[in-house]
Short mmCIF file of C-alpha atoms in Angstrom, two decimals:
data_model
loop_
_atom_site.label_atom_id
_atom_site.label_comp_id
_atom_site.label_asym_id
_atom_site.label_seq_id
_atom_site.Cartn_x
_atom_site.Cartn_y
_atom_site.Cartn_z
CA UNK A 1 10.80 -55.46 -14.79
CA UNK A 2 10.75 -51.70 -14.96
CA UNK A 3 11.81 -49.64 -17.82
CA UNK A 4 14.70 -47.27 -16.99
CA UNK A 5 14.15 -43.79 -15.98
CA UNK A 6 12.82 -40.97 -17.94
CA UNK A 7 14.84 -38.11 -18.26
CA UNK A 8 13.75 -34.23 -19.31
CA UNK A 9 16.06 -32.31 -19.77
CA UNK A 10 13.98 -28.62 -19.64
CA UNK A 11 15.14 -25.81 -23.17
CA UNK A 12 16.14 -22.42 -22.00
CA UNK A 13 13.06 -21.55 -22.89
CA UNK A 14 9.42 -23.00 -21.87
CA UNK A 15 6.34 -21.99 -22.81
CA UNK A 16 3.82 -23.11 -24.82
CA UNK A 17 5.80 -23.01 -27.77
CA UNK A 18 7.93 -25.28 -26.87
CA UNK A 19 6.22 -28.10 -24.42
CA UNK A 20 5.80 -30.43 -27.90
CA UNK A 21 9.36 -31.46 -27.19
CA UNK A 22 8.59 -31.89 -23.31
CA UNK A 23 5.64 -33.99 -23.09
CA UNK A 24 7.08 -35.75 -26.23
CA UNK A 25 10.11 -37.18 -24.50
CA UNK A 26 7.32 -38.41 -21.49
CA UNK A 27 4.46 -40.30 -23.57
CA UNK A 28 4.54 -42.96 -25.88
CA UNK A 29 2.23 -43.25 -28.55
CA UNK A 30 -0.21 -40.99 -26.72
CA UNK A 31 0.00 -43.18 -23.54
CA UNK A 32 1.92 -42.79 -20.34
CA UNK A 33 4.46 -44.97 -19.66
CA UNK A 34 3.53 -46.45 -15.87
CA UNK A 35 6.53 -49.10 -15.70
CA UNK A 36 9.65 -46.81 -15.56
CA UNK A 37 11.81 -46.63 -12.42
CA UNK A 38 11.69 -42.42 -12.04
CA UNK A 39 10.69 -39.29 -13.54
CA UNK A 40 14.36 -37.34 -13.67
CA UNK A 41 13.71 -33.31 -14.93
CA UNK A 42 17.18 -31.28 -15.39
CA UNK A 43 16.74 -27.86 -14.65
CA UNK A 44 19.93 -26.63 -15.82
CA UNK A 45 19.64 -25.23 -18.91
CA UNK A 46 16.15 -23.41 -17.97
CA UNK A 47 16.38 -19.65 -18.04
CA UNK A 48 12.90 -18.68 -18.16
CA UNK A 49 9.41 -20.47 -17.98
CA UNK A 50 5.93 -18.69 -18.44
CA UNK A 51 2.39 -19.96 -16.62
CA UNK A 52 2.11 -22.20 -19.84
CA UNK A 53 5.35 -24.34 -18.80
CA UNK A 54 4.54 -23.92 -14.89
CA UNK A 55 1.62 -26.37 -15.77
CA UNK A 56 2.56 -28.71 -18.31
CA UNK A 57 5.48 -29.41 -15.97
CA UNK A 58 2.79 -29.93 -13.29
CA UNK A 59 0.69 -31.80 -15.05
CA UNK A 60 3.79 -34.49 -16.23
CA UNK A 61 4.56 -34.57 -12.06
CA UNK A 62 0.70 -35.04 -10.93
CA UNK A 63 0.90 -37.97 -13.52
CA UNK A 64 3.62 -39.81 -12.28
CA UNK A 65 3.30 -39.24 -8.85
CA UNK A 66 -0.50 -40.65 -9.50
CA UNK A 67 1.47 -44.08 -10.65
CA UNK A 68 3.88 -43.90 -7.86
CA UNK A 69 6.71 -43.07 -10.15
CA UNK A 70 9.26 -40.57 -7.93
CA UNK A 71 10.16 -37.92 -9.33
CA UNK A 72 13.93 -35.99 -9.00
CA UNK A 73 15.30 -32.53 -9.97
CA UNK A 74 18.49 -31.68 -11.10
CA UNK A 75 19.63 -27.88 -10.70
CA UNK A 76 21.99 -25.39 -10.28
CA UNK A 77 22.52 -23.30 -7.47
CA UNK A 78 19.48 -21.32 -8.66
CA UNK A 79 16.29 -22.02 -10.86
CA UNK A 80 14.14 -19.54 -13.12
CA UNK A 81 12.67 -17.16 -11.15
CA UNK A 82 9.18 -17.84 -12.36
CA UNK A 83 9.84 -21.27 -10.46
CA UNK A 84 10.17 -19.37 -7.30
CA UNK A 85 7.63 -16.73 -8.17
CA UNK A 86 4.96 -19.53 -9.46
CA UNK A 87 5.53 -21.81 -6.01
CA UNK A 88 6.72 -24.59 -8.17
CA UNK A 89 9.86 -24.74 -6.62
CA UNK A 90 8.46 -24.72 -3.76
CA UNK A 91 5.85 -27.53 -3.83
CA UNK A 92 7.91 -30.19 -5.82
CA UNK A 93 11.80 -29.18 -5.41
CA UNK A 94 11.37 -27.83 -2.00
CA UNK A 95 12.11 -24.45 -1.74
CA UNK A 96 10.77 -22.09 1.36
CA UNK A 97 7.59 -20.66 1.19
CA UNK A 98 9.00 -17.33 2.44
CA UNK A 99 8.46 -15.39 -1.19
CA UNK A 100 5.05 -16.55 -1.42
CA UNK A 101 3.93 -14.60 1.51
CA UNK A 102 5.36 -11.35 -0.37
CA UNK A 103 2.46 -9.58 -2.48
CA UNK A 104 3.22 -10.29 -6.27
CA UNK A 105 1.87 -10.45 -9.65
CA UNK A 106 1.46 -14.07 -9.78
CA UNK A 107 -1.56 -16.40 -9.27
CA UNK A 108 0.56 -19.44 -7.78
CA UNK A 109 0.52 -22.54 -9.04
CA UNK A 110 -2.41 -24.71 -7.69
CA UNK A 111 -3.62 -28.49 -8.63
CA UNK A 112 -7.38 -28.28 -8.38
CA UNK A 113 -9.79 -31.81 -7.90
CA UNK A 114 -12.79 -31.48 -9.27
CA UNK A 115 -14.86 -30.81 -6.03
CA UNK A 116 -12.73 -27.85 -5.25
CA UNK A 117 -13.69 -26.13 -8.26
CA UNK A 118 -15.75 -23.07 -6.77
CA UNK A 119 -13.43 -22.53 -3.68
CA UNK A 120 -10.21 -21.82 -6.02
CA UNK A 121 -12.28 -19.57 -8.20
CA UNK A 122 -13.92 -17.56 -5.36
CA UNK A 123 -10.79 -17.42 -2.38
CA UNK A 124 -7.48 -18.15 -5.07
CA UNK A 125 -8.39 -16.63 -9.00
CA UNK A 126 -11.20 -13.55 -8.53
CA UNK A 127 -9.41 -12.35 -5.56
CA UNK A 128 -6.13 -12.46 -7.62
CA UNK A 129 -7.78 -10.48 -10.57
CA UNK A 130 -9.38 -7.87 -7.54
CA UNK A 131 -6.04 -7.06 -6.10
CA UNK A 132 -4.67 -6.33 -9.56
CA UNK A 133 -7.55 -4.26 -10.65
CA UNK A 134 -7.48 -2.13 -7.56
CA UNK A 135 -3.17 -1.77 -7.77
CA UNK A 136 -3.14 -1.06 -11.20
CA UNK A 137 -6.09 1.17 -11.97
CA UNK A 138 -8.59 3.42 -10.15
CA UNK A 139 -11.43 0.73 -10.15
CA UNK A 140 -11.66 0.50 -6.36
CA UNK A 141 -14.04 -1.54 -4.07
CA UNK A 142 -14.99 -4.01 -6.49
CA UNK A 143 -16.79 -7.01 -5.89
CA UNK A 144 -16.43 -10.54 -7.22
CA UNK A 145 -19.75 -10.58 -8.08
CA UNK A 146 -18.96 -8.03 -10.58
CA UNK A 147 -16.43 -10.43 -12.08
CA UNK A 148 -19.25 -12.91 -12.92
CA UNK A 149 -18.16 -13.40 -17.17
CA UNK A 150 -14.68 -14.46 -15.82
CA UNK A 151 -16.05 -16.80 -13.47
CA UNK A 152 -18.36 -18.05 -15.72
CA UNK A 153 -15.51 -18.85 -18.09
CA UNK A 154 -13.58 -20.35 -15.88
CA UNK A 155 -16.23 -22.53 -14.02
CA UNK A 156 -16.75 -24.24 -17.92
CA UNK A 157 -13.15 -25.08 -18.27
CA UNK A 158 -13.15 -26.45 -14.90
CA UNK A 159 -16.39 -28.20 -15.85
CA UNK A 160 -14.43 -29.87 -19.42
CA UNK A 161 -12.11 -30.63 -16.81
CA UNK A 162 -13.86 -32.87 -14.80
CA UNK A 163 -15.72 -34.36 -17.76
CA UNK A 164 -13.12 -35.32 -19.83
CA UNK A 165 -10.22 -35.42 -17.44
CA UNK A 166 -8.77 -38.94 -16.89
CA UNK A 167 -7.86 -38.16 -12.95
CA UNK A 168 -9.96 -35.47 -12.40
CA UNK A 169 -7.31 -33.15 -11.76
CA UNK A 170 -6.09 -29.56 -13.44
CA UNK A 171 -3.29 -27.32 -12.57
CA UNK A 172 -3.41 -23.20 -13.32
CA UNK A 173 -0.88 -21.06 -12.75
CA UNK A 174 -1.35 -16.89 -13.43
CA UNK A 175 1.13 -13.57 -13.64
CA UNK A 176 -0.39 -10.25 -14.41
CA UNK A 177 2.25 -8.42 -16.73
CA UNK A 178 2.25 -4.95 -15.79
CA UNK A 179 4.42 -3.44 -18.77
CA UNK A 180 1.95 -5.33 -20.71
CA UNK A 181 -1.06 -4.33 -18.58
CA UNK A 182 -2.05 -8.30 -19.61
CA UNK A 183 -3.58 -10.83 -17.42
CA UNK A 184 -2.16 -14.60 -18.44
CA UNK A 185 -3.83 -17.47 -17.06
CA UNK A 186 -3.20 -20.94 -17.72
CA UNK A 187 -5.53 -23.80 -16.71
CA UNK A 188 -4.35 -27.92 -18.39
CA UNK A 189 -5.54 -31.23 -17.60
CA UNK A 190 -3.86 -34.70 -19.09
CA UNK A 191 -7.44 -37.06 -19.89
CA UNK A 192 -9.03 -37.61 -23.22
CA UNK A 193 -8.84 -34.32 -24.75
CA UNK A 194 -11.27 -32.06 -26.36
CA UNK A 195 -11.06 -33.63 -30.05
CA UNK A 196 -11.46 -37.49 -29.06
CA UNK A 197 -15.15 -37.74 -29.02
CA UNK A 198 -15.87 -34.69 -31.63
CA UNK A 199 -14.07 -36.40 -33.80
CA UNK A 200 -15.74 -39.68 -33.22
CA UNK A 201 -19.12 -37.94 -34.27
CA UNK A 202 -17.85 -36.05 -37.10
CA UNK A 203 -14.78 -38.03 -38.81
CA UNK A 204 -14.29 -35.23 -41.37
CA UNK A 205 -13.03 -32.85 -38.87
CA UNK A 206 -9.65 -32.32 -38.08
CA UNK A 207 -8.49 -32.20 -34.61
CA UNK A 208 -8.26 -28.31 -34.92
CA UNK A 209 -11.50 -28.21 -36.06
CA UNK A 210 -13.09 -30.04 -33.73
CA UNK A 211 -11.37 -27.76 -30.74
CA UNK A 212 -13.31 -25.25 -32.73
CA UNK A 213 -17.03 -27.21 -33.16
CA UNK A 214 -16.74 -27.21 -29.30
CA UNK A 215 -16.79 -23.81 -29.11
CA UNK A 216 -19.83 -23.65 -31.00
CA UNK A 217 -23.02 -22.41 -29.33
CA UNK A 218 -25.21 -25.30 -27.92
CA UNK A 219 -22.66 -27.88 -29.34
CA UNK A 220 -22.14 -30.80 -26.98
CA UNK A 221 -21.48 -34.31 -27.11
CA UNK A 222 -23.64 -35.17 -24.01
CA UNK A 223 -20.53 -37.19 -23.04
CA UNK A 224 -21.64 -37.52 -19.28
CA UNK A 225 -24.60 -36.98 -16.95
CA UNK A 226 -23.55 -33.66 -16.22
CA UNK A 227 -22.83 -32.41 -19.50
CA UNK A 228 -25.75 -30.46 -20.50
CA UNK A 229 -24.85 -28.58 -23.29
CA UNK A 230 -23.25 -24.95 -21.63
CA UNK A 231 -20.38 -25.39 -23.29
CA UNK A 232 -16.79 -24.02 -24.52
CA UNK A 233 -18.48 -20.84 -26.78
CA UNK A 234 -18.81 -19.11 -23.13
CA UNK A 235 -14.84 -18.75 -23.27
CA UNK A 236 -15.63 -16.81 -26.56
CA UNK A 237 -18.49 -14.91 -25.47
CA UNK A 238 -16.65 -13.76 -21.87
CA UNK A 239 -12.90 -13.89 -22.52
CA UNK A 240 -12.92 -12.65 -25.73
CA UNK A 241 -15.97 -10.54 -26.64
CA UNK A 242 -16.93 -9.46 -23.25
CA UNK A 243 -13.38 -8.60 -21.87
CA UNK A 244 -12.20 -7.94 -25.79
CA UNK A 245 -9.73 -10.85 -24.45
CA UNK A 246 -7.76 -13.61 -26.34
CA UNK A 247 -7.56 -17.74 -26.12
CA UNK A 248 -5.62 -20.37 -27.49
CA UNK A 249 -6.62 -23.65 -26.79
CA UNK A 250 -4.08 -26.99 -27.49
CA UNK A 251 -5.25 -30.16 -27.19
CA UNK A 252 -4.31 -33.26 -28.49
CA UNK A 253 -3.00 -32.50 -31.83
CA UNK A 254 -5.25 -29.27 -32.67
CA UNK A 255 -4.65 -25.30 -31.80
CA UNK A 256 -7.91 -23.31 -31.68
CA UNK A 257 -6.71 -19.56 -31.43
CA UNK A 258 -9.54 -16.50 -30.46
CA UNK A 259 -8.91 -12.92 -30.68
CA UNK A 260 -10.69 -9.68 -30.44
CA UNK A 261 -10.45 -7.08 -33.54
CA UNK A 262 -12.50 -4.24 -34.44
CA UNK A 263 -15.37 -5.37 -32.46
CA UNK A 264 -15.53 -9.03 -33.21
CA UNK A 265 -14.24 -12.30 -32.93
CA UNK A 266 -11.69 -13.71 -34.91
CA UNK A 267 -10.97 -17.30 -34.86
CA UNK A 268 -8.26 -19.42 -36.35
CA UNK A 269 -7.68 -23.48 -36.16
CA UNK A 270 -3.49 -24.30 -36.38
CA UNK A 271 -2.36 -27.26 -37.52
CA UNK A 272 0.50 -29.29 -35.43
CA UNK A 273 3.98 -31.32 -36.90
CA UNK A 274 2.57 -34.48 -36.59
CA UNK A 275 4.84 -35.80 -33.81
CA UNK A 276 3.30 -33.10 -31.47
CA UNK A 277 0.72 -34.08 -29.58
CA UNK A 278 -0.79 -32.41 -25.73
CA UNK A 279 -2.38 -35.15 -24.46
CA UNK A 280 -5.13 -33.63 -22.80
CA UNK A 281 -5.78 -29.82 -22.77
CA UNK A 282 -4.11 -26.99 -22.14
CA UNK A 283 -5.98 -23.36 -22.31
CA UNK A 284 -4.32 -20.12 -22.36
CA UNK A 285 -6.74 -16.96 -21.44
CA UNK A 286 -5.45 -13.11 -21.68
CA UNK A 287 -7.17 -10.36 -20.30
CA UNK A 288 -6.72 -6.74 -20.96
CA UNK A 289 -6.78 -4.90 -17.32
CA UNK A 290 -8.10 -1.88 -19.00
CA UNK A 291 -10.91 -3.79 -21.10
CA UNK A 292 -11.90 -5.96 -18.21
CA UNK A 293 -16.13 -6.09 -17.74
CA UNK A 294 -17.18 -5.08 -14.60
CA UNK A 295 -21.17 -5.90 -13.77
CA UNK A 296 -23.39 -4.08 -11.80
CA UNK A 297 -22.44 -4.64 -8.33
CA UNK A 298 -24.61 -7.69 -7.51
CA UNK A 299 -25.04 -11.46 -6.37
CA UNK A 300 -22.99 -13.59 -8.61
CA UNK A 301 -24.83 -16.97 -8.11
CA UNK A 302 -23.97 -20.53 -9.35
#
């Protein structure tokens, strides 16, 4: 007999800060409940949501719809704007698409499988960071190609993804805040998370840590096939040292936080309350528009 429904009921405000509380009222001891009657997420109270609560609210619909669970909104006459803006509203609550076909700020909201990895990054994400670059500054005619430590960045979290990733699918969602002049994307995944089998190799680590030992050079756990060692310390290298850039990386119960300062890196490993927990991983990438790395006009290449 199934359980009765789940009900979220969204804070006024939702970012990253703040989805503990979400995905908290949704999984039980770590684990997804498949046996309830319906996923039911009150809008009401929501006044503003960043790219960070775009795709943990994603992620928690992907999931249930995966286990057949339907999923209901209720709302006022209006939602945050960033729903509109984002296309959230749009795929799950069924809003027009007529504001997406307006040129904005914002990278929409996409869920990405695994095999359509390299056609998001080279016709959705680049060309999202190209149209910025050439409104907002006087970089003009540029290339993807000369995007190639972005893309390389990207392609490895798409590549965790896929390797640690119970269903194979991610969600991103990105907004380019020009007051800021500050690219935010955000790219999460519910699997395994980055700290189960780091752990399992080195038992002294905490789950912060072990975010961290991934982003080692040359560290890998060889968990699949396919896994051959690039690994995580290429979001270090091209997000933050290359672009002078900033990450913050949640998963499971660690934060792994990367900054630039006076030419270097500076990394820092948060602990969580223990009842928070992101059961799978959630990154959060920010880009300078004015420190962004252009290459050499040339052929970026796989």
């Amino acid at each position: 007999m199934s359980q009765k429904s789940i009900e979220i009921n969204t804070p006024t405000v939702f970012t990253e800060k703040t989805m503990y509380e979400i995905v908290a009222k949704v999984f039980l001891d770590d684990n997804f409940p498949t046996d309830v009657s319906s996923l039911d997420i009150d809008l009401k109270d929501l006044k503003y949501i960043d790219v960070a609560g775009v795709t943990v609210l994603s992620n928690l619909i992907e999931l249930a719809q995966n286990f057949k669970i339907p999923v209901n909104f209720n709302y006022n006459d209006s939602v945050a704007s960033f729903l509109i803006d984002s296309g959230f509203a749009q795929r799950y609550i069924g809003f027009p698409d007529d504001n997406l076909n307006k040129k904005t700020y914002t990278l929409p909201l996409k869920v990405i499988h695994a095999e359509e990895v390299v056609s998001h990054l080279h016709y959705q994400i680049v060309p999202w960071f190209l149209d910025c670059l050439e409104e907002e500054t006087d970089k003009q005619d540029i290339t993807s190609y000369q995007l190639s430590s972005i893309q390389t960045a990207l392609q490895e979290i798409f590549n965790n993804i896929n390797d640690h990733s119970n269903t194979k699918i991610g969600c991103y969602c990105g907004y380019y805040n020009k007051e800021k002049r500050i690219f935010k994307l955000c790219i999460s995944d519910f699997g395994i998370g980055i700290p189960s089998k780091i752990t399992k190799l080195n038992p002294h680590l905490t789950e912060s840590q072990a975010i961290e030992k991934a982003c080692e050079y040359g560290y890998t756990t060889k968990s699949t096939p396919n896994n051959m060692g690039a690994g995580l310390d290429v979001l270090l290298k091209n997000t933050v040292l290359a672009n002078k850039g900033s990450l913050t990386i949640y998963s499971s119960r660690g934060i792994f936080c990367a900054k630039f300062s006076e030419e270097e890196i500076i990394k820092e490993t948060r602990a969580v309350q223990e009842h928070n927990v992101y059961p799978g991983t959630i990154i959060v990438l920010e880009y300078p528009i004015d420190t962004i790395q252009l290459d050499e006009a040339q052929e970026f290449s796989w």
